Amino acid sequence: MPVSKIEGDLAPNFIKQTTLNKFCPSIPEPEVPSVERELNQEKAHEFDNQYSIRLELDGTVEIEETHCYNCHRRLVYNGYNERIAFLDKGLGRYEFRLHRKRCPVCGEINPDYSAFFPKYGTYHENYKRRARQNYMEELMPSQIAKVFQVDFDLKIARSTIVYWINEIQEEIRYLLATTPIPSSGYWGYDEIHLRISGERMYAIDTIDVNTGFVPIARISSEMGRDAGREVLMEGRKNL
Ligand SMILES: [Zn+2]
């Protein structure tokens, strides 16, 4: 269907053939050179880690190579990218400038910058680890933000900390599920009287007398031998 000028103006969509089969005659011819270029760029990524980088005194990170490893053409400069990195253990906030280079055929050169800053990130991996560990120690994200402020003079948004914690939850689940319960086989047993919304209840706890680990804790409406036995048997099942 031919596209009239007014339709073309109203719908500023750039139409491009994605395959070499010409199904729709009104769409322009596929650009063969661009397919070639895309394949070339994919192949060029295999060489990303081979490029060496150098830090200049003014904070500019330069790519040392002058020629493309994939097609051996001369690289051209491609402007600057500003990057901020928060270094490990409160060593400060640094501003870098990446001097980008581009191959006329293979496109942007993406060397491994991880010596300066993590991929796609600003904060050193250590901050993420600390945030997750603090969370496991029962600190809430807003409290963890205060810890970073006090320890490292670093203001990290609460939402960033929540994101870091959520990022790891699948792995933590797996880790906890496959970690054996630290039990020595000698358990103590305790009943605590509670009053929950006016009703008398009991917290039945077991505690490993050697490791201090609590294998199981239950709130029960009954106490005594039978309720205790039930809790202990359930704890044994988890071993
Ligand atoms: Zn190239």
PDB file of C-alpha atoms in Angstrom, residues 7-225:
ATOM      1  CA  GLU A   7       0.292  10.045   5.970  1.00  0.00           C
ATOM      2  CA  GLY A   8       4.056   9.922   5.917  1.00  0.00           C
ATOM      3  CA  ASP A   9       4.241  13.301   7.688  1.00  0.00           C
ATOM      4  CA  LEU A  10       1.687  12.350  10.319  1.00  0.00           C
ATOM      5  CA  ALA A  11       3.302   9.022  11.100  1.00  0.00           C
ATOM      6  CA  PRO A  12       6.992   9.691  11.523  1.00  0.00           C
ATOM      7  CA  ASN A  13       7.893   5.997  11.583  1.00  0.00           C
ATOM      8  CA  PHE A  14      11.021   4.881   9.872  1.00  0.00           C
ATOM      9  CA  ILE A  15      10.146   1.761   7.909  1.00  0.00           C
ATOM     10  CA  LYS A  16      12.957  -0.665   7.238  1.00  0.00           C
ATOM     11  CA  GLN A  17      13.050  -4.132   5.706  1.00  0.00           C
ATOM     12  CA  THR A  18      14.358  -6.593   8.257  1.00  0.00           C
ATOM     13  CA  THR A  19      14.680  -9.593   5.953  1.00  0.00           C
ATOM     14  CA  LEU A  20      15.831 -10.001   2.406  1.00  0.00           C
ATOM     15  CA  ASN A  21      12.387 -11.321   1.329  1.00  0.00           C
ATOM     16  CA  LYS A  22      10.422  -8.509  -0.209  1.00  0.00           C
ATOM     17  CA  PHE A  23       6.877  -9.170   1.045  1.00  0.00           C
ATOM     18  CA  CYS A  24       5.592  -5.631   0.867  1.00  0.00           C
ATOM     19  CA  PRO A  25       6.372  -3.703  -2.328  1.00  0.00           C
ATOM     20  CA  SER A  26       5.862  -0.285  -0.728  1.00  0.00           C
ATOM     21  CA  ILE A  27       8.684  -0.798   1.772  1.00  0.00           C
ATOM     22  CA  PRO A  28      12.108   0.283   0.533  1.00  0.00           C
ATOM     23  CA  GLU A  29      14.670  -2.278  -0.620  1.00  0.00           C
ATOM     24  CA  PRO A  30      16.577  -4.004   2.188  1.00  0.00           C
ATOM     25  CA  GLU A  31      19.960  -2.452   2.839  1.00  0.00           C
ATOM     26  CA  VAL A  32      22.387  -5.276   2.219  1.00  0.00           C
ATOM     27  CA  PRO A  33      25.465  -3.375   3.419  1.00  0.00           C
ATOM     28  CA  SER A  34      23.767  -2.784   6.806  1.00  0.00           C
ATOM     29  CA  VAL A  35      23.221  -6.535   7.296  1.00  0.00           C
ATOM     30  CA  GLU A  36      26.911  -7.012   6.581  1.00  0.00           C
ATOM     31  CA  ARG A  37      27.757  -4.264   9.046  1.00  0.00           C
ATOM     32  CA  GLU A  38      25.635  -5.855  11.781  1.00  0.00           C
ATOM     33  CA  LEU A  39      27.357  -9.219  11.321  1.00  0.00           C
ATOM     34  CA  ASN A  40      30.707  -7.456  11.402  1.00  0.00           C
ATOM     35  CA  GLN A  41      29.848  -5.638  14.633  1.00  0.00           C
ATOM     36  CA  GLU A  42      28.840  -8.876  16.301  1.00  0.00           C
ATOM     37  CA  LYS A  43      32.133 -10.461  15.356  1.00  0.00           C
ATOM     38  CA  ALA A  44      34.040  -7.369  16.515  1.00  0.00           C
ATOM     39  CA  HIS A  45      32.706  -7.836  20.087  1.00  0.00           C
ATOM     40  CA  GLU A  46      34.842 -10.978  20.400  1.00  0.00           C
ATOM     41  CA  PHE A  47      37.892  -8.694  20.483  1.00  0.00           C
ATOM     42  CA  ASP A  48      36.530  -6.297  23.136  1.00  0.00           C
ATOM     43  CA  ASN A  49      38.722  -7.668  25.928  1.00  0.00           C
ATOM     44  CA  GLN A  50      41.919  -7.383  23.892  1.00  0.00           C
ATOM     45  CA  TYR A  51      41.957  -3.596  23.824  1.00  0.00           C
ATOM     46  CA  SER A  52      44.166  -1.954  26.416  1.00  0.00           C
ATOM     47  CA  ILE A  53      43.229   1.189  28.309  1.00  0.00           C
ATOM     48  CA  ARG A  54      45.325   3.913  29.905  1.00  0.00           C
ATOM     49  CA  LEU A  55      44.393   6.493  32.539  1.00  0.00           C
ATOM     50  CA  GLU A  56      45.653  10.017  31.807  1.00  0.00           C
ATOM     51  CA  LEU A  57      46.481  12.555  34.545  1.00  0.00           C
ATOM     52  CA  ASP A  58      43.329  14.549  33.838  1.00  0.00           C
ATOM     53  CA  GLY A  59      41.114  11.499  34.465  1.00  0.00           C
ATOM     54  CA  THR A  60      40.593  10.595  30.815  1.00  0.00           C
ATOM     55  CA  VAL A  61      40.589   6.893  30.000  1.00  0.00           C
ATOM     56  CA  GLU A  62      42.177   6.341  26.601  1.00  0.00           C
ATOM     57  CA  ILE A  63      42.045   3.271  24.361  1.00  0.00           C
ATOM     58  CA  GLU A  64      45.644   2.602  23.344  1.00  0.00           C
ATOM     59  CA  GLU A  65      45.072   0.729  20.084  1.00  0.00           C
ATOM     60  CA  THR A  66      45.022   2.716  16.872  1.00  0.00           C
ATOM     61  CA  HIS A  67      43.628  -0.064  14.683  1.00  0.00           C
ATOM     62  CA  CYS A  68      40.630  -2.403  14.830  1.00  0.00           C
ATOM     63  CA  TYR A  69      41.451  -6.000  15.845  1.00  0.00           C
ATOM     64  CA  ASN A  70      38.614  -7.317  13.691  1.00  0.00           C
ATOM     65  CA  CYS A  71      39.079  -5.586  10.330  1.00  0.00           C
ATOM     66  CA  HIS A  72      42.428  -3.794  10.920  1.00  0.00           C
ATOM     67  CA  ARG A  73      41.071  -0.417   9.841  1.00  0.00           C
ATOM     68  CA  ARG A  74      42.245   2.757  11.591  1.00  0.00           C
ATOM     69  CA  LEU A  75      40.040   3.749  14.534  1.00  0.00           C
ATOM     70  CA  VAL A  76      38.539   7.224  14.760  1.00  0.00           C
ATOM     71  CA  TYR A  77      37.747   9.227  17.917  1.00  0.00           C
ATOM     72  CA  ASN A  78      34.082   9.256  18.825  1.00  0.00           C
ATOM     73  CA  GLY A  79      33.625  11.868  21.544  1.00  0.00           C
ATOM     74  CA  TYR A  80      33.648  11.508  25.340  1.00  0.00           C
ATOM     75  CA  ASN A  81      31.501   9.749  27.946  1.00  0.00           C
ATOM     76  CA  GLU A  82      31.439  10.999  31.526  1.00  0.00           C
ATOM     77  CA  ARG A  83      31.511   8.300  34.219  1.00  0.00           C
ATOM     78  CA  ILE A  84      31.388   8.476  38.001  1.00  0.00           C
ATOM     79  CA  ALA A  85      32.809   5.680  40.156  1.00  0.00           C
ATOM     80  CA  PHE A  86      32.597   5.195  43.908  1.00  0.00           C
ATOM     81  CA  LEU A  87      35.741   3.302  44.793  1.00  0.00           C
ATOM     82  CA  ASP A  88      36.037   0.440  47.258  1.00  0.00           C
ATOM     83  CA  LYS A  89      36.097   1.012  51.066  1.00  0.00           C
ATOM     84  CA  GLY A  90      35.202   4.683  51.023  1.00  0.00           C
ATOM     85  CA  LEU A  91      38.213   5.645  48.894  1.00  0.00           C
ATOM     86  CA  GLY A  92      36.139   8.321  47.287  1.00  0.00           C
ATOM     87  CA  ARG A  93      34.150   9.394  44.322  1.00  0.00           C
ATOM     88  CA  TYR A  94      36.005   9.753  41.061  1.00  0.00           C
ATOM     89  CA  GLU A  95      34.962  11.282  37.805  1.00  0.00           C
ATOM     90  CA  PHE A  96      36.376   9.725  34.691  1.00  0.00           C
ATOM     91  CA  ARG A  97      36.048  10.652  31.077  1.00  0.00           C
ATOM     92  CA  LEU A  98      36.052   7.846  28.527  1.00  0.00           C
ATOM     93  CA  HIS A  99      37.568   8.829  25.227  1.00  0.00           C
ATOM     94  CA  ARG A 100      35.515   6.698  22.879  1.00  0.00           C
ATOM     95  CA  LYS A 101      36.850   5.184  19.680  1.00  0.00           C
ATOM     96  CA  ARG A 102      34.989   3.785  16.746  1.00  0.00           C
ATOM     97  CA  CYS A 103      35.875   1.570  13.814  1.00  0.00           C
ATOM     98  CA  PRO A 104      34.275   2.874  10.593  1.00  0.00           C
ATOM     99  CA  VAL A 105      33.053  -0.666   9.793  1.00  0.00           C
ATOM    100  CA  CYS A 106      32.682  -2.531  13.118  1.00  0.00           C
ATOM    101  CA  GLY A 107      31.331   0.361  15.162  1.00  0.00           C
ATOM    102  CA  GLU A 108      32.028   1.409  18.748  1.00  0.00           C
ATOM    103  CA  ILE A 109      34.983  -0.175  20.561  1.00  0.00           C
ATOM    104  CA  ASN A 110      33.908  -1.415  24.012  1.00  0.00           C
ATOM    105  CA  PRO A 111      37.007  -2.375  25.999  1.00  0.00           C
ATOM    106  CA  ASP A 112      36.845  -3.972  29.447  1.00  0.00           C
ATOM    107  CA  TYR A 113      36.704  -0.998  31.861  1.00  0.00           C
ATOM    108  CA  SER A 114      36.124  -3.125  34.974  1.00  0.00           C
ATOM    109  CA  ALA A 115      39.494  -2.088  36.451  1.00  0.00           C
ATOM    110  CA  PHE A 116      37.974   1.394  36.893  1.00  0.00           C
ATOM    111  CA  PHE A 117      34.290   0.737  37.451  1.00  0.00           C
ATOM    112  CA  PRO A 118      31.872  -2.204  37.344  1.00  0.00           C
ATOM    113  CA  LYS A 119      29.989  -2.886  34.144  1.00  0.00           C
ATOM    114  CA  TYR A 120      26.720  -0.905  33.930  1.00  0.00           C
ATOM    115  CA  GLY A 121      27.358   0.327  37.489  1.00  0.00           C
ATOM    116  CA  THR A 122      28.786   3.198  39.454  1.00  0.00           C
ATOM    117  CA  TYR A 123      29.361   1.649  42.867  1.00  0.00           C
ATOM    118  CA  HIS A 124      32.098  -0.816  43.646  1.00  0.00           C
ATOM    119  CA  GLU A 125      30.832  -4.389  44.147  1.00  0.00           C
ATOM    120  CA  ASN A 126      31.884  -4.167  47.787  1.00  0.00           C
ATOM    121  CA  TYR A 127      29.064  -1.695  48.588  1.00  0.00           C
ATOM    122  CA  LYS A 128      26.497  -4.099  47.190  1.00  0.00           C
ATOM    123  CA  ARG A 129      27.923  -6.922  49.265  1.00  0.00           C
ATOM    124  CA  ARG A 130      27.845  -4.792  52.432  1.00  0.00           C
ATOM    125  CA  ALA A 131      24.261  -3.703  51.786  1.00  0.00           C
ATOM    126  CA  ARG A 132      23.136  -7.337  51.370  1.00  0.00           C
ATOM    127  CA  GLN A 133      25.071  -8.472  54.421  1.00  0.00           C
ATOM    128  CA  ASN A 134      23.606  -5.678  56.556  1.00  0.00           C
ATOM    129  CA  TYR A 135      20.167  -6.704  55.384  1.00  0.00           C
ATOM    130  CA  MET A 136      20.859 -10.288  56.462  1.00  0.00           C
ATOM    131  CA  GLU A 137      21.845  -8.821  59.848  1.00  0.00           C
ATOM    132  CA  GLU A 138      18.294  -7.470  60.038  1.00  0.00           C
ATOM    133  CA  LEU A 139      18.943  -3.824  59.137  1.00  0.00           C
ATOM    134  CA  MET A 140      16.245  -2.196  57.004  1.00  0.00           C
ATOM    135  CA  PRO A 141      17.268  -0.396  53.766  1.00  0.00           C
ATOM    136  CA  SER A 142      16.785   3.059  55.328  1.00  0.00           C
ATOM    137  CA  GLN A 143      19.099   2.013  58.199  1.00  0.00           C
ATOM    138  CA  ILE A 144      21.642   0.608  55.740  1.00  0.00           C
ATOM    139  CA  ALA A 145      21.634   3.990  53.977  1.00  0.00           C
ATOM    140  CA  LYS A 146      22.591   5.579  57.337  1.00  0.00           C
ATOM    141  CA  VAL A 147      25.413   3.038  57.818  1.00  0.00           C
ATOM    142  CA  PHE A 148      26.907   4.055  54.458  1.00  0.00           C
ATOM    143  CA  GLN A 149      26.565   7.697  55.383  1.00  0.00           C
ATOM    144  CA  VAL A 150      28.378   7.197  58.709  1.00  0.00           C
ATOM    145  CA  ASP A 151      31.035   4.704  57.578  1.00  0.00           C
ATOM    146  CA  PHE A 152      31.893   5.990  54.115  1.00  0.00           C
ATOM    147  CA  ASP A 153      30.394   9.466  53.922  1.00  0.00           C
ATOM    148  CA  LEU A 154      28.369   8.093  51.037  1.00  0.00           C
ATOM    149  CA  LYS A 155      24.780   8.993  50.310  1.00  0.00           C
ATOM    150  CA  ILE A 156      23.129   6.032  48.575  1.00  0.00           C
ATOM    151  CA  ALA A 157      19.434   6.211  47.703  1.00  0.00           C
ATOM    152  CA  ARG A 158      17.167   3.824  49.602  1.00  0.00           C
ATOM    153  CA  SER A 159      15.732   2.562  46.300  1.00  0.00           C
ATOM    154  CA  THR A 160      19.255   1.659  45.104  1.00  0.00           C
ATOM    155  CA  ILE A 161      19.822  -0.414  48.253  1.00  0.00           C
ATOM    156  CA  VAL A 162      16.447  -2.147  47.817  1.00  0.00           C
ATOM    157  CA  TYR A 163      17.413  -2.960  44.226  1.00  0.00           C
ATOM    158  CA  TRP A 164      20.756  -4.451  45.300  1.00  0.00           C
ATOM    159  CA  ILE A 165      19.030  -6.645  47.873  1.00  0.00           C
ATOM    160  CA  ASN A 166      16.347  -7.825  45.448  1.00  0.00           C
ATOM    161  CA  GLU A 167      18.967  -8.598  42.828  1.00  0.00           C
ATOM    162  CA  ILE A 168      20.413 -11.387  44.948  1.00  0.00           C
ATOM    163  CA  GLN A 169      17.225 -12.933  46.380  1.00  0.00           C
ATOM    164  CA  GLU A 170      17.066 -15.913  43.985  1.00  0.00           C
ATOM    165  CA  GLU A 171      20.637 -16.927  44.744  1.00  0.00           C
ATOM    166  CA  ILE A 172      20.130 -16.493  48.489  1.00  0.00           C
ATOM    167  CA  ARG A 173      17.068 -18.744  48.390  1.00  0.00           C
ATOM    168  CA  TYR A 174      19.104 -21.441  46.674  1.00  0.00           C
ATOM    169  CA  LEU A 175      22.018 -20.969  49.057  1.00  0.00           C
ATOM    170  CA  LEU A 176      19.819 -21.226  52.151  1.00  0.00           C
ATOM    171  CA  ALA A 177      17.931 -24.241  50.810  1.00  0.00           C
ATOM    172  CA  THR A 178      21.169 -26.142  50.180  1.00  0.00           C
ATOM    173  CA  THR A 179      22.951 -25.120  53.400  1.00  0.00           C
ATOM    174  CA  PRO A 180      22.810 -27.820  56.083  1.00  0.00           C
ATOM    175  CA  ILE A 181      21.251 -26.769  59.410  1.00  0.00           C
ATOM    176  CA  PRO A 182      24.034 -26.244  61.969  1.00  0.00           C
ATOM    177  CA  SER A 183      22.845 -28.822  64.454  1.00  0.00           C
ATOM    178  CA  SER A 184      25.002 -30.719  66.962  1.00  0.00           C
ATOM    179  CA  GLY A 185      22.122 -33.074  67.839  1.00  0.00           C
ATOM    180  CA  TYR A 186      21.661 -31.630  71.367  1.00  0.00           C
ATOM    181  CA  TRP A 187      18.629 -29.396  71.578  1.00  0.00           C
ATOM    182  CA  GLY A 188      17.179 -27.415  74.420  1.00  0.00           C
ATOM    183  CA  TYR A 189      13.472 -26.791  74.683  1.00  0.00           C
ATOM    184  CA  ASP A 190      11.560 -23.799  76.020  1.00  0.00           C
ATOM    185  CA  GLU A 191       7.980 -22.632  76.399  1.00  0.00           C
ATOM    186  CA  ILE A 192       7.067 -18.970  76.802  1.00  0.00           C
ATOM    187  CA  HIS A 193       3.604 -17.795  77.874  1.00  0.00           C
ATOM    188  CA  LEU A 194       2.136 -15.147  75.586  1.00  0.00           C
ATOM    189  CA  ARG A 195      -1.091 -13.230  75.381  1.00  0.00           C
ATOM    190  CA  ILE A 196      -2.147 -12.667  71.762  1.00  0.00           C
ATOM    191  CA  SER A 197      -5.299 -10.524  71.278  1.00  0.00           C
ATOM    192  CA  GLY A 198      -6.541 -11.535  74.729  1.00  0.00           C
ATOM    193  CA  GLU A 199      -5.931 -15.260  74.214  1.00  0.00           C
ATOM    194  CA  ARG A 200      -3.392 -17.347  76.022  1.00  0.00           C
ATOM    195  CA  MET A 201      -0.764 -18.779  73.645  1.00  0.00           C
ATOM    196  CA  TYR A 202       2.660 -20.393  73.923  1.00  0.00           C
ATOM    197  CA  ALA A 203       5.860 -19.824  71.977  1.00  0.00           C
ATOM    198  CA  ILE A 204       7.609 -23.183  71.768  1.00  0.00           C
ATOM    199  CA  ASP A 205      11.272 -22.817  70.867  1.00  0.00           C
ATOM    200  CA  THR A 206      14.046 -25.302  70.345  1.00  0.00           C
ATOM    201  CA  ILE A 207      17.633 -24.189  70.497  1.00  0.00           C
ATOM    202  CA  ASP A 208      20.786 -26.116  69.712  1.00  0.00           C
ATOM    203  CA  VAL A 209      22.779 -26.037  72.936  1.00  0.00           C
ATOM    204  CA  ASN A 210      26.132 -26.115  71.112  1.00  0.00           C
ATOM    205  CA  THR A 211      25.647 -23.975  68.004  1.00  0.00           C
ATOM    206  CA  GLY A 212      22.960 -21.603  69.344  1.00  0.00           C
ATOM    207  CA  PHE A 213      20.920 -22.178  66.176  1.00  0.00           C
ATOM    208  CA  VAL A 214      17.125 -22.187  66.531  1.00  0.00           C
ATOM    209  CA  PRO A 215      15.949 -25.141  64.406  1.00  0.00           C
ATOM    210  CA  ILE A 216      12.270 -24.425  64.955  1.00  0.00           C
ATOM    211  CA  ALA A 217      10.014 -21.969  66.763  1.00  0.00           C
ATOM    212  CA  ARG A 218       6.232 -22.236  66.897  1.00  0.00           C
ATOM    213  CA  ILE A 219       3.315 -20.313  68.338  1.00  0.00           C
ATOM    214  CA  SER A 220       0.861 -22.853  69.738  1.00  0.00           C
ATOM    215  CA  SER A 221      -2.410 -22.674  71.659  1.00  0.00           C
ATOM    216  CA  GLU A 222      -1.325 -25.683  73.738  1.00  0.00           C
ATOM    217  CA  MET A 223       1.733 -26.544  75.752  1.00  0.00           C
ATOM    218  CA  GLY A 224       3.043 -29.662  77.418  1.00  0.00           C
ATOM    219  CA  ARG A 225       4.376 -33.008  76.328  1.00  0.00           C
TER     220      ARG A 225
END
